[in-house]
Short mmCIF file of C-alpha atoms in Angstrom, two decimals:
data_model
loop_
_atom_site.label_atom_id
_atom_site.label_comp_id
_atom_site.label_asym_id
_atom_site.label_seq_id
_atom_site.Cartn_x
_atom_site.Cartn_y
_atom_site.Cartn_z
CA MET A 260 0.72 -0.02 -0.17
CA SER A 261 1.35 3.23 -0.65
CA THR A 262 0.37 6.78 0.16
CA SER A 263 -1.39 7.39 -2.85
CA ASP A 264 -3.78 4.70 -1.96
CA PHE A 265 -5.82 7.46 0.22
CA ASN A 266 -5.48 10.93 1.18
CA LEU A 267 -3.87 11.51 4.54
CA PRO A 268 -5.06 14.55 6.09
CA LYS A 269 -3.26 17.93 6.07
CA GLN A 270 -0.74 17.79 8.54
CA GLN A 271 -1.59 19.80 11.72
CA PRO A 272 1.06 21.51 14.49
CA LEU A 273 1.04 19.99 17.24
CA PHE A 274 -0.21 22.68 18.64
CA PRO A 275 -2.94 24.94 18.00
CA PRO A 276 -2.65 27.69 15.60
CA HIS A 277 -4.85 30.16 16.86
CA ALA A 278 -4.69 29.63 20.99
CA ARG A 279 -6.67 31.71 22.84
CA ALA A 280 -4.35 31.71 26.22
CA ASP A 281 -1.35 33.28 23.68
CA ARG A 282 -3.50 36.23 22.79
CA PRO A 283 -2.71 38.94 25.82
CA LEU A 284 0.99 38.10 24.86
CA PHE A 285 0.35 39.10 21.30
CA LEU A 286 -1.79 42.66 22.64
CA VAL A 287 1.72 43.04 25.51
CA MET A 288 4.30 42.19 23.24
CA MET A 289 3.03 44.59 20.40
CA ILE A 290 2.79 47.37 22.67
CA MET A 291 6.35 46.44 24.36
CA VAL A 292 7.25 46.81 21.54
CA PHE A 293 6.03 49.81 20.28
CA LEU A 294 6.98 51.53 23.48
CA ALA A 295 10.93 50.28 23.18
CA CYS A 296 10.54 51.62 19.38
CA ILE A 297 9.54 55.42 21.12
CA ALA A 298 11.34 55.42 23.22
CA ALA A 299 14.70 54.20 21.23
CA MET A 300 13.80 56.84 18.61
CA GLY A 301 13.23 59.86 20.80
CA ALA A 302 15.68 59.12 22.66
CA GLN A 303 18.22 59.11 19.37
CA ARG A 304 16.87 61.99 18.36
CA SER A 305 16.72 64.18 21.63
CA TYR A 306 20.32 63.31 21.81
CA GLN A 307 21.04 64.15 17.86
CA ALA A 308 19.32 67.44 18.21
CA ALA A 309 21.19 68.18 22.34
CA GLY A 310 24.75 67.32 19.83
CA ASP A 311 24.14 69.61 17.04
CA TRP A 312 23.14 72.48 18.96
CA GLY A 313 25.87 71.90 21.72
CA ARG A 314 28.56 71.37 17.94
CA GLY A 315 26.50 74.37 17.08
CA LEU A 316 27.44 76.49 19.85
CA SER A 317 30.67 75.06 20.18
CA GLN A 318 32.09 76.47 16.75
CA SER A 319 30.75 79.47 17.67
CA ALA A 320 31.09 82.92 19.57
CA THR A 321 28.84 86.10 19.57
CA VAL A 322 30.22 90.06 20.59
CA GLN A 323 27.34 92.14 21.55
CA LEU A 324 28.67 95.71 21.28
CA LYS A 325 27.20 99.20 20.75
CA SER A 326 27.28 100.20 16.58
CA GLU A 327 29.36 102.61 16.45
CA ASP A 328 31.78 100.81 17.65
CA VAL A 329 31.69 97.39 14.85
CA ALA A 330 34.58 99.17 12.66
CA ASN A 331 37.76 98.63 15.63
CA ALA A 332 36.62 95.79 16.25
CA LEU A 333 37.06 93.53 13.82
CA PRO A 334 41.00 93.69 13.51
CA ILE A 335 41.38 93.48 16.72
CA LEU A 336 38.33 89.67 16.98
CA ASN A 337 40.80 89.07 13.43
CA ALA A 338 44.07 88.89 15.53
CA GLN A 339 42.90 86.43 18.00
CA ASN A 340 43.98 82.97 17.90
CA GLY A 341 41.25 80.32 16.80
CA ILE A 342 38.47 82.69 14.89
CA SER A 343 37.58 81.18 11.12
CA GLN A 344 35.55 84.46 9.97
CA THR A 345 33.98 87.80 11.51
CA ARG A 346 30.34 88.86 10.59
CA VAL A 347 28.45 91.40 11.68
CA ILE A 348 24.86 90.59 12.38
CA SER A 349 22.47 93.26 10.14
CA GLU A 350 20.43 94.96 12.29
CA SER A 351 17.31 93.32 10.19
CA GLU A 352 18.67 90.11 11.32
CA SER A 353 19.33 91.09 15.01
CA LYS A 354 15.76 92.26 14.87
CA GLU A 355 14.35 88.78 12.95
CA LEU A 356 16.02 87.07 15.66
CA LEU A 357 14.18 88.93 18.60
CA ARG A 358 10.68 88.26 17.20
CA PRO A 359 10.19 84.93 17.94
CA TRP A 360 10.49 86.44 22.11
CA LEU A 361 8.91 90.10 20.72
CA GLY A 362 6.06 89.14 18.47
CA GLY A 363 6.10 90.20 14.75
CA ALA A 364 4.82 93.83 15.55
CA ALA A 365 7.46 97.09 14.43
CA LEU A 366 9.39 97.04 16.81
CA PRO A 367 9.65 101.07 18.28
CA ASP A 368 12.84 102.72 16.74
CA ASP A 369 14.76 103.92 19.84
CA LEU A 370 15.21 100.60 20.74
CA PRO A 371 19.01 100.11 22.38
CA VAL A 372 18.99 96.78 20.07
CA PRO A 373 22.85 95.96 20.36
CA ALA A 374 25.75 95.53 17.41
CA LEU A 375 26.44 91.20 17.12
CA ILE A 376 28.96 89.84 15.45
CA ASP A 377 29.19 85.79 15.08
CA LEU A 378 32.87 84.60 15.09
CA ARG A 379 33.16 80.85 14.12
CA LEU A 380 35.73 79.28 16.08
CA THR A 381 38.37 77.18 13.59
CA ASP A 382 38.37 75.16 17.52
CA GLU A 383 37.34 76.17 21.00
CA GLU A 384 39.98 75.36 22.85
CA SER A 385 42.67 78.18 21.44
CA PHE A 386 39.72 80.24 21.51
CA ASN A 387 39.95 82.18 24.17
CA ALA A 388 36.91 85.14 25.25
CA ARG A 389 38.21 86.23 28.50
CA LYS A 390 41.33 87.25 26.37
CA ALA A 391 39.33 88.81 23.33
CA GLN A 392 37.44 90.60 25.89
CA SER A 393 39.93 92.52 27.85
CA ALA A 394 41.51 92.65 24.61
CA LEU A 395 38.36 94.90 23.22
CA LYS A 396 38.17 96.82 27.03
CA ALA A 397 42.01 98.08 26.31
CA ALA A 398 41.18 99.08 22.76
CA GLY A 399 38.21 100.99 24.87
CA ILE A 400 35.26 99.46 23.66
CA GLU A 401 33.09 97.98 25.56
CA ALA A 402 31.84 94.40 24.87
CA ASN A 403 29.89 91.55 25.74
CA VAL A 404 32.24 87.96 24.02
CA ASP A 405 30.30 84.97 25.26
CA ASP A 406 31.35 81.61 23.52
CA HIS A 407 28.39 80.15 24.38
CA GLN A 408 30.54 77.27 27.23
CA ARG A 409 27.51 77.47 29.67
CA TRP A 410 24.82 76.77 27.52
CA SER A 411 26.82 74.04 25.86
CA ARG A 412 27.98 72.16 28.98
CA ASP A 413 23.94 72.31 29.57
CA VAL A 414 23.35 71.05 26.62
CA ALA A 415 26.01 68.33 26.88
CA ARG A 416 24.65 67.63 30.20
CA THR A 417 21.21 66.87 28.48
CA ALA A 418 21.96 65.15 26.77
CA ARG A 419 23.57 62.32 28.42
CA ALA A 420 20.76 62.94 30.76
CA VAL A 421 18.58 62.26 27.45
CA GLN A 422 20.58 59.35 26.10
CA LEU A 423 20.43 57.18 29.92
CA LEU A 424 16.86 57.92 29.99
CA GLY A 425 16.57 56.31 26.76
CA MET A 426 18.64 53.64 27.90
CA MET A 427 17.07 52.88 31.16
CA ALA A 428 13.55 52.73 29.34
CA LEU A 429 14.63 50.57 27.03
CA ALA A 430 16.47 47.98 29.60
CA LEU A 431 12.86 48.36 31.68
CA LEU A 432 10.64 47.56 28.77
CA ILE A 433 13.45 44.12 27.64
CA THR A 434 13.64 42.78 31.35
CA ALA A 435 9.35 43.76 31.22
CA THR A 436 9.53 41.90 28.32
CA ILE A 437 11.49 38.67 29.52
CA ALA A 438 9.16 38.96 32.42
CA THR A 439 5.70 39.10 30.40
CA ALA A 440 6.93 36.13 27.84
CA ILE A 441 8.10 34.21 31.04
CA PHE A 442 4.43 34.41 32.17
CA ALA A 443 2.97 33.93 29.40
CA THR A 444 4.67 30.71 28.62
CA GLN A 445 4.08 29.58 32.02
CA ALA A 446 0.51 30.00 30.81
CA GLY A 447 0.63 28.32 27.53
CA LEU A 448 2.27 24.91 29.69
CA VAL A 449 -0.72 25.12 31.85
CA ALA A 450 -3.13 25.67 29.01
CA ARG A 451 -1.33 22.95 27.03
CA LYS A 452 -0.98 20.37 29.28
CA SER A 453 -3.35 18.11 28.61
CA ILE A 454 -1.00 17.62 24.99
CA ILE A 455 1.99 17.85 26.88
CA ASP A 456 1.65 15.46 29.16
CA VAL A 457 0.28 13.01 26.21
CA LEU A 458 3.75 14.14 24.26
CA THR A 459 6.06 13.26 27.48
CA GLN A 460 4.12 9.55 27.81
CA ILE A 461 4.73 8.93 24.06
CA GLY A 462 8.29 9.33 24.94
CA ALA A 463 9.04 13.42 23.54
CA ARG A 464 12.37 14.94 25.56
CA ASP A 465 12.00 18.06 26.94
CA ARG A 466 14.01 20.38 24.18
CA TYR A 467 11.92 18.66 21.91
CA ILE A 468 8.19 20.04 23.87
CA ALA A 469 10.56 23.73 24.54
CA ARG A 470 11.40 23.29 20.46
CA LEU A 471 7.74 23.55 20.11
CA PHE A 472 7.40 26.63 22.98
CA THR A 473 10.58 28.31 21.27
CA GLN A 474 8.93 28.75 17.66
CA ARG A 475 5.70 29.50 18.78
CA PHE A 476 5.97 31.70 21.63
CA GLY A 477 9.42 32.85 18.97
CA TRP A 478 6.94 33.44 16.06
CA LEU A 479 4.38 35.44 17.89
CA GLY A 480 7.57 38.14 19.78
CA LEU A 481 8.31 38.23 15.99
CA LEU A 482 4.69 39.36 14.41
CA SER A 483 3.57 41.04 17.52
CA GLY A 484 6.85 42.86 17.50
CA VAL A 485 6.07 43.68 13.67
CA ALA A 486 2.36 45.19 14.55
CA GLY A 487 4.58 47.10 17.78
CA ALA A 488 6.79 48.59 15.50
CA ILE A 489 4.21 49.08 12.26
CA LEU A 490 2.28 51.46 14.72
CA ALA A 491 5.16 53.35 16.08
CA GLY A 492 6.98 54.14 12.71
CA ILE A 493 3.33 55.21 11.72
CA LEU A 494 3.28 57.64 15.00
CA PHE A 495 6.82 58.58 14.13
CA LEU A 496 5.46 60.07 10.90
CA ILE A 497 2.67 61.76 12.00
CA LEU A 498 4.63 63.70 14.45
CA SER A 499 7.55 64.36 11.75
CA LEU A 500 4.50 65.56 10.09
CA ILE A 501 3.12 68.07 12.92
CA SER A 502 6.26 68.94 13.70
CA GLY A 503 7.80 70.26 10.83
CA GLN A 504 4.64 72.77 10.76
CA ASP A 505 5.46 75.88 12.13
CA SER A 506 8.33 74.81 14.31
CA GLU A 507 10.77 78.06 15.07
CA GLY A 508 13.84 75.73 14.99
CA LEU A 509 14.21 75.42 18.91
CA LEU A 510 12.49 71.72 18.70
CA PRO A 511 14.08 69.54 16.88
CA ARG A 512 12.67 67.96 13.62
CA LEU A 513 11.45 64.54 13.32
CA SER A 514 11.75 62.78 10.34
CA MET A 515 12.79 58.95 9.90
CA GLY A 516 16.39 58.26 9.61
CA GLN A 517 18.19 55.35 8.81
CA PHE A 518 18.40 55.37 12.98
CA ASP A 519 14.71 54.59 13.28
CA LEU A 520 14.36 52.21 10.10
CA TRP A 521 16.99 50.01 12.08
CA ILE A 522 15.22 50.44 15.41
CA LEU A 523 11.50 49.61 13.79
CA PHE A 524 13.65 46.66 12.07
CA LEU A 525 16.03 45.20 14.65
CA THR A 526 13.23 46.10 17.27
CA PRO A 527 10.23 42.95 16.88
CA ILE A 528 13.35 40.92 15.74
CA LEU A 529 14.78 41.31 19.72
CA SER A 530 11.45 40.36 19.71
CA ALA A 531 11.03 37.67 18.49
CA ILE A 532 14.93 36.65 19.88
CA ILE A 533 13.12 37.18 23.73
CA CYS A 534 10.32 35.57 23.34
CA ALA A 535 11.57 32.67 22.14
CA ILE A 536 14.70 32.26 24.47
CA SER A 537 12.39 32.75 27.66
CA ALA A 538 9.86 30.21 26.44
CA GLY A 539 11.94 27.83 25.85
CA ARG A 540 13.96 28.21 29.38
CA THR A 541 10.54 28.67 31.04
CA VAL A 542 9.87 24.84 29.50
CA ARG A 543 12.53 23.15 29.97
CA ARG A 544 12.96 23.99 33.37
CA THR A 545 9.02 23.47 34.39
CA LEU A 546 8.80 19.96 32.76
CA SER A 547 12.31 19.25 35.08
CA THR A 548 11.20 20.11 37.98
CA ARG A 549 7.71 18.85 37.19
CA GLU A 550 9.22 15.04 36.10
CA GLY A 551 12.26 15.59 39.10
CA LYS A 552 8.77 15.84 41.77
CA ARG A 553 7.19 12.57 40.43
CA HIS A 554 10.36 11.05 41.97
CA ILE A 555 10.52 11.99 44.85
CA MET B 211 -2.83 -5.90 9.84
CA PRO B 212 1.43 -3.70 10.46
CA ILE B 213 2.36 -6.38 12.92
CA ASN B 214 4.76 -8.54 11.21
CA ALA B 215 8.36 -8.65 11.69
CA PRO B 216 9.24 -10.02 15.13
CA LYS B 217 11.50 -7.74 17.80
CA SER B 218 15.17 -8.45 17.91
CA SER B 219 16.44 -6.45 20.74
CA PRO B 220 19.08 -7.59 22.35
CA GLU B 221 17.98 -6.79 25.49
CA LEU B 222 14.77 -8.64 24.49
CA ASN B 223 15.93 -12.17 26.24
CA GLN B 224 18.24 -10.89 29.36
CA ALA B 225 16.54 -8.56 31.63
CA PRO B 226 12.99 -8.65 32.18
CA SER B 227 10.74 -6.04 31.08
CA VAL B 228 9.23 -5.02 34.79
CA GLN B 229 10.36 -5.95 37.70
CA MET B 230 9.27 -5.06 41.37
CA SER B 231 10.58 -5.31 44.39
CA GLY B 232 8.11 -4.43 47.77
CA VAL B 233 7.33 -1.18 46.14
CA SER B 234 4.43 1.24 47.90
CA MET B 235 3.55 4.32 46.35
CA ARG B 236 1.19 7.54 47.69
CA TYR B 237 0.00 10.45 46.50
CA GLY B 238 1.67 13.24 48.37
CA GLU B 239 1.04 12.82 52.17
CA GLY B 240 -1.81 10.80 51.36
CA PRO B 241 -1.85 6.94 52.28
CA GLU B 242 -0.73 4.10 50.50
CA VAL B 243 -2.78 3.37 47.44
CA LEU B 244 0.30 0.18 46.77
CA ARG B 245 1.41 -2.05 49.30
CA ASP B 246 5.57 -3.75 49.26
CA VAL B 247 4.24 -5.42 45.54
CA ASP B 248 6.85 -7.56 44.04
CA LEU B 249 6.53 -8.37 40.93
CA THR B 250 8.10 -9.76 37.40
CA LEU B 251 6.52 -9.17 33.86
CA ALA B 252 9.08 -11.34 31.60
CA GLN B 253 9.24 -10.31 28.25
CA GLY B 254 7.41 -11.47 25.73
CA GLU B 255 4.69 -12.02 28.94
CA PHE B 256 0.74 -11.65 28.45
CA ALA B 257 -1.14 -10.79 31.61
CA PHE B 258 -3.88 -9.41 33.01
CA LEU B 259 -4.44 -7.55 36.19
CA THR B 260 -7.77 -7.55 37.76
CA GLY B 261 -9.81 -5.53 41.24
CA PRO B 262 -12.01 -3.94 41.76
CA SER B 263 -12.65 0.23 41.77
CA GLY B 264 -9.88 1.80 43.56
CA ALA B 265 -8.01 -1.15 44.57
CA GLY B 266 -4.81 0.64 42.84
CA LYS B 267 -5.00 -0.90 39.08
CA SER B 268 -3.93 2.30 37.30
CA SER B 269 -1.46 3.57 39.99
CA LEU B 270 0.49 -0.69 39.50
CA LEU B 271 -0.16 0.50 35.51
CA LYS B 272 1.54 4.34 36.18
CA LEU B 273 4.33 3.11 37.98
CA MET B 274 5.13 0.80 35.17
CA TYR B 275 4.21 4.02 32.80
CA LEU B 276 6.66 6.39 34.35
CA ARG B 277 3.41 8.56 35.14
CA GLU B 278 4.43 8.25 38.79
CA GLN B 279 7.60 6.94 41.52
CA ALA B 280 6.91 4.76 43.88
CA SER B 281 7.39 6.15 47.30
CA ARG B 282 9.12 2.60 48.60
CA GLY B 283 11.25 0.50 46.95
CA LEU B 284 12.62 -0.42 43.49
CA ILE B 285 11.35 -0.75 39.53
CA SER B 286 13.36 -2.31 36.60
CA LEU B 287 11.93 -1.60 32.90
CA PHE B 288 14.36 -3.20 30.64
CA GLY B 289 16.95 -3.28 32.70
CA GLN B 290 17.14 0.11 34.34
CA ASP B 291 16.27 1.40 37.67
CA SER B 292 13.62 3.70 37.09
CA ALA B 293 14.65 6.14 39.63
CA GLN B 294 18.16 6.56 37.86
CA LEU B 295 16.89 7.28 34.30
CA THR B 296 17.70 11.30 33.33
CA GLU B 297 16.28 13.56 31.29
CA THR B 298 17.94 12.26 28.51
CA SER B 299 17.12 7.88 29.34
CA ARG B 300 13.67 8.99 30.94
CA PRO B 301 12.24 8.97 27.03
CA LEU B 302 14.18 6.45 25.57
CA VAL B 303 12.41 3.86 27.79
CA ARG B 304 8.98 5.43 27.14
CA ARG B 305 9.32 5.51 23.57
CA ARG B 306 9.76 1.70 24.29
CA ILE B 307 5.72 1.06 26.18
CA GLY B 308 3.17 1.98 24.45
CA VAL B 309 0.14 2.54 26.97
CA VAL B 310 -3.67 2.87 26.51
CA LEU B 311 -5.54 4.77 28.88
CA GLN B 312 -9.47 4.80 30.35
CA ASP B 313 -9.51 8.97 29.70
CA PHE B 314 -8.04 7.72 25.74
CA ASP B 315 -5.52 11.22 26.12
CA LEU B 316 -6.26 12.39 22.69
CA ILE B 317 -4.77 15.40 20.93
CA ASP B 318 -8.09 17.42 20.39
CA HIS B 319 -6.80 19.55 17.40
CA LEU B 320 -5.38 16.39 15.63
CA SER B 321 -6.70 14.89 12.98
CA VAL B 322 -7.27 9.88 13.75
CA PHE B 323 -4.41 9.45 11.77
CA GLU B 324 -1.91 12.25 13.34
CA ASN B 325 -3.00 11.04 16.53
CA VAL B 326 -2.27 7.42 15.57
CA ALA B 327 1.28 8.59 13.70
CA LEU B 328 2.46 10.78 17.10
CA PRO B 329 4.72 8.49 17.95
CA LEU B 330 6.34 8.25 15.56
CA ARG B 331 5.96 11.79 13.87
CA ILE B 332 7.58 12.53 17.52
CA HIS B 333 10.35 10.21 17.25
CA GLY B 334 11.62 12.26 13.64
CA VAL B 335 10.18 9.48 10.89
CA LYS B 336 9.20 10.90 7.56
CA ARG B 337 5.61 11.08 7.27
CA SER B 338 5.87 9.25 4.06
CA SER B 339 7.41 5.70 6.04
CA TYR B 340 4.53 6.19 8.57
CA ALA B 341 1.87 6.52 6.46
CA SER B 342 1.30 3.73 5.56
CA ASP B 343 1.32 1.73 8.87
CA ALA B 344 -0.97 4.52 10.13
CA VAL B 345 -3.42 3.32 7.64
CA GLU B 346 -3.95 0.22 7.93
CA ILE B 347 -3.51 -0.18 12.19
CA LEU B 348 -6.40 2.69 11.32
CA ARG B 349 -8.33 0.05 8.88
CA TRP B 350 -7.77 -2.77 11.42
CA VAL B 351 -9.30 -1.04 14.67
CA GLY B 352 -12.29 -0.39 11.73
CA LEU B 353 -11.01 3.69 11.89
CA GLY B 354 -9.85 3.68 8.21
CA GLU B 355 -12.44 5.84 6.97
CA ARG B 356 -11.72 8.12 9.45
CA LEU B 357 -8.85 9.79 8.75
CA ASP B 358 -9.21 12.70 9.14
CA ALA B 359 -12.08 12.82 12.31
CA LEU B 360 -11.21 15.37 15.62
CA PRO B 361 -11.35 12.92 18.44
CA PRO B 362 -14.49 15.47 19.61
CA THR B 363 -16.00 13.74 16.99
CA LEU B 364 -15.74 10.48 17.85
CA SER B 365 -17.96 8.21 20.36
CA GLY B 366 -15.80 6.61 23.71
CA GLY B 367 -15.20 3.27 21.31
CA GLU B 368 -13.97 5.06 18.62
CA LYS B 369 -11.76 7.38 20.64
CA GLN B 370 -10.60 3.65 22.29
CA ARG B 371 -9.50 2.17 19.26
CA VAL B 372 -7.74 5.10 18.04
CA ALA B 373 -5.34 5.36 21.00
CA ILE B 374 -5.20 1.40 20.89
CA ALA B 375 -4.12 1.42 17.42
CA ARG B 376 -1.41 5.08 18.81
CA ALA B 377 0.35 2.63 21.87
CA VAL B 378 1.13 0.08 19.32
CA ILE B 379 1.90 1.86 15.41
CA ALA B 380 5.45 1.91 17.10
CA LYS B 381 5.91 -1.91 17.89
CA PRO B 382 6.67 -1.09 21.75
CA ASP B 383 8.32 -3.60 23.86
CA LEU B 384 5.57 -3.47 26.71
CA LEU B 385 2.14 -2.34 26.53
CA ILE B 386 -0.15 -1.54 28.51
CA ALA B 387 -3.26 -1.03 28.59
CA ASP B 388 -6.78 0.12 30.83
CA GLU B 389 -9.86 -1.44 30.75
CA PRO B 390 -8.95 -1.19 26.69
CA THR B 391 -12.48 -3.18 25.19
CA GLY B 392 -14.15 -1.15 28.56
CA ASN B 393 -16.60 1.24 25.82
CA VAL B 394 -16.62 -1.00 22.75
CA ASP B 395 -18.70 -4.00 21.75
CA PRO B 396 -17.95 -7.93 21.93
CA ALA B 397 -16.86 -8.18 18.52
CA MET B 398 -15.29 -5.06 18.60
CA GLY B 399 -13.51 -6.21 22.54
CA ALA B 400 -12.26 -10.11 20.54
CA ARG B 401 -10.80 -8.06 17.40
CA LEU B 402 -8.58 -5.85 20.03
CA ILE B 403 -7.75 -9.03 22.40
CA ARG B 404 -6.21 -10.76 18.82
CA LEU B 405 -4.96 -7.11 18.02
CA PHE B 406 -2.87 -6.89 21.87
CA GLU B 407 -2.11 -11.20 20.91
CA GLU B 408 0.04 -10.61 17.28
CA MET B 409 1.42 -7.76 19.34
CA ASN B 410 2.27 -10.32 21.97
CA ARG B 411 3.33 -13.41 19.25
CA ILE B 412 6.18 -10.55 18.19
CA GLY B 413 7.38 -10.40 21.58
CA THR B 414 5.56 -7.48 22.73
CA THR B 415 4.50 -7.77 26.60
CA VAL B 416 1.47 -6.89 27.04
CA LEU B 417 -0.36 -6.08 30.77
CA ILE B 418 -4.23 -5.48 30.69
CA ALA B 419 -6.27 -4.28 33.22
CA THR B 420 -9.43 -5.19 33.17
CA HIS B 421 -12.64 -5.58 35.06
CA ASP B 422 -14.15 -7.76 32.51
CA LEU B 423 -13.21 -11.02 33.13
CA ASP B 424 -14.79 -12.73 30.13
CA LEU B 425 -12.19 -11.42 28.21
CA ILE B 426 -8.79 -13.18 29.82
CA PRO B 427 -8.08 -16.56 28.12
CA SER B 428 -8.66 -19.55 29.92
CA GLY B 429 -4.13 -20.63 31.18
CA ALA B 430 -3.71 -16.69 31.12
CA ARG B 431 -0.85 -15.06 34.21
CA ARG B 432 -3.82 -13.09 36.04
CA LEU B 433 -2.45 -10.58 38.49
CA GLU B 434 -5.02 -9.47 41.05
CA ILE B 435 -4.48 -6.65 43.09
CA ALA B 436 -7.08 -5.79 46.15
CA ARG B 437 -6.53 -2.66 48.41
CA GLY B 438 -3.38 -2.13 47.04
CA GLU B 439 -1.98 -5.14 47.88
CA LEU B 440 -1.11 -7.28 44.82
CA SER B 441 -1.33 -11.72 44.56
CA SER B 442 -0.59 -13.90 41.65
#
């Protein structure tokens, strides 16, 4: 008799493919991955923005002085170390800089707006703001030379804090994901106890049963991860569109970059790996404990 | 009938299939349900286990198919001390034991065919290799037309026959059946006993627990258990 003599039923997976007991895991994992993507992308974006601000601040300095002193100040400034370029900010540019703070109405003519000279630095280490200010003072020019160090230090500190916060959030989310996968596996073991008993009885090894759980929960982790990553991607795109409008340039503008795409691609894989490994280890441990109890 | 090749295991004529010495058993902290059981089932033996309900028949069988562990005494299966079995060796011993339980233990979402083929599937045998054996054994037990039926759609008798087919498909060295004819008509009961005899003829040790004394052929070895104590 050959197998073509009869119609064999289709081979089914040993665990029911759509187990109701696994649905909460799908939902929770989807939320975890969503939060992990948002945390990672948000932290990266904030860190990047802070870095950009910091770099912008540290590579430039600003001189505030009276308009009539500008012409005398320029040769003195150009003689200082570390300056690659000096540029006088025009009055209209100065007023434009004030507009976000004072509103769009015309500024009164008698408003004492200081003249500004923007210094581009070749090397922030060799430029000495105090020395530049002393040189101007020696020439009888009252000026304030600001190398933004106070601000750039704050920005750098904030960037590190944001990065740390993002990493902590990710670590907590990964821990919570592992715990969730373990709890879900234990629930899955209870829900499939009758099947496991049969498999054990007919001689299935623990690692065979563990592999069934590994495959099942790994696949579930991947699917829920993809769903969570898609949701995070959609949210990020919506935020990008919103942040692109009416921005004054003070807050980072969101746009999907290569890093974000990697996050969205890798997080579901990480979710699948966490679920698969947690499930496999939990099953092996539980089965081995159960077998041990039988043999006390 | 798919059973034709005699067994050729090297241990076949050496160690008994089951050897129990001074075995007692209790569930948790409860009273002993088996007391000082001494029993040897030689390889290739055919025996019946009888006794009233609650006498300890199922508990004795559970010790033999490694579902439970004795609280006292020594149990040896195919010459291996059951208490010394490891995570690796225990499944190998279980693969040599076919079990038919009163509650059938079928997997509801798998078809009759898949349930019967399960032992071979988990042992890594290719589907094309076991398919004809599974179909043939199902035809023998009268379920050749119900290959794709799911267990919840089967009658009690049909489920019992599926469980029996699953227990014998891997040609075990030891076949343990708990009331295997309890849910089938006398004709099918006689047919199933013939199946067990065929298994026994090729070297399988068979132990059947039953209430039905008419099932026991004259001259067959009969083990009787009462209040947890075995006599033969």
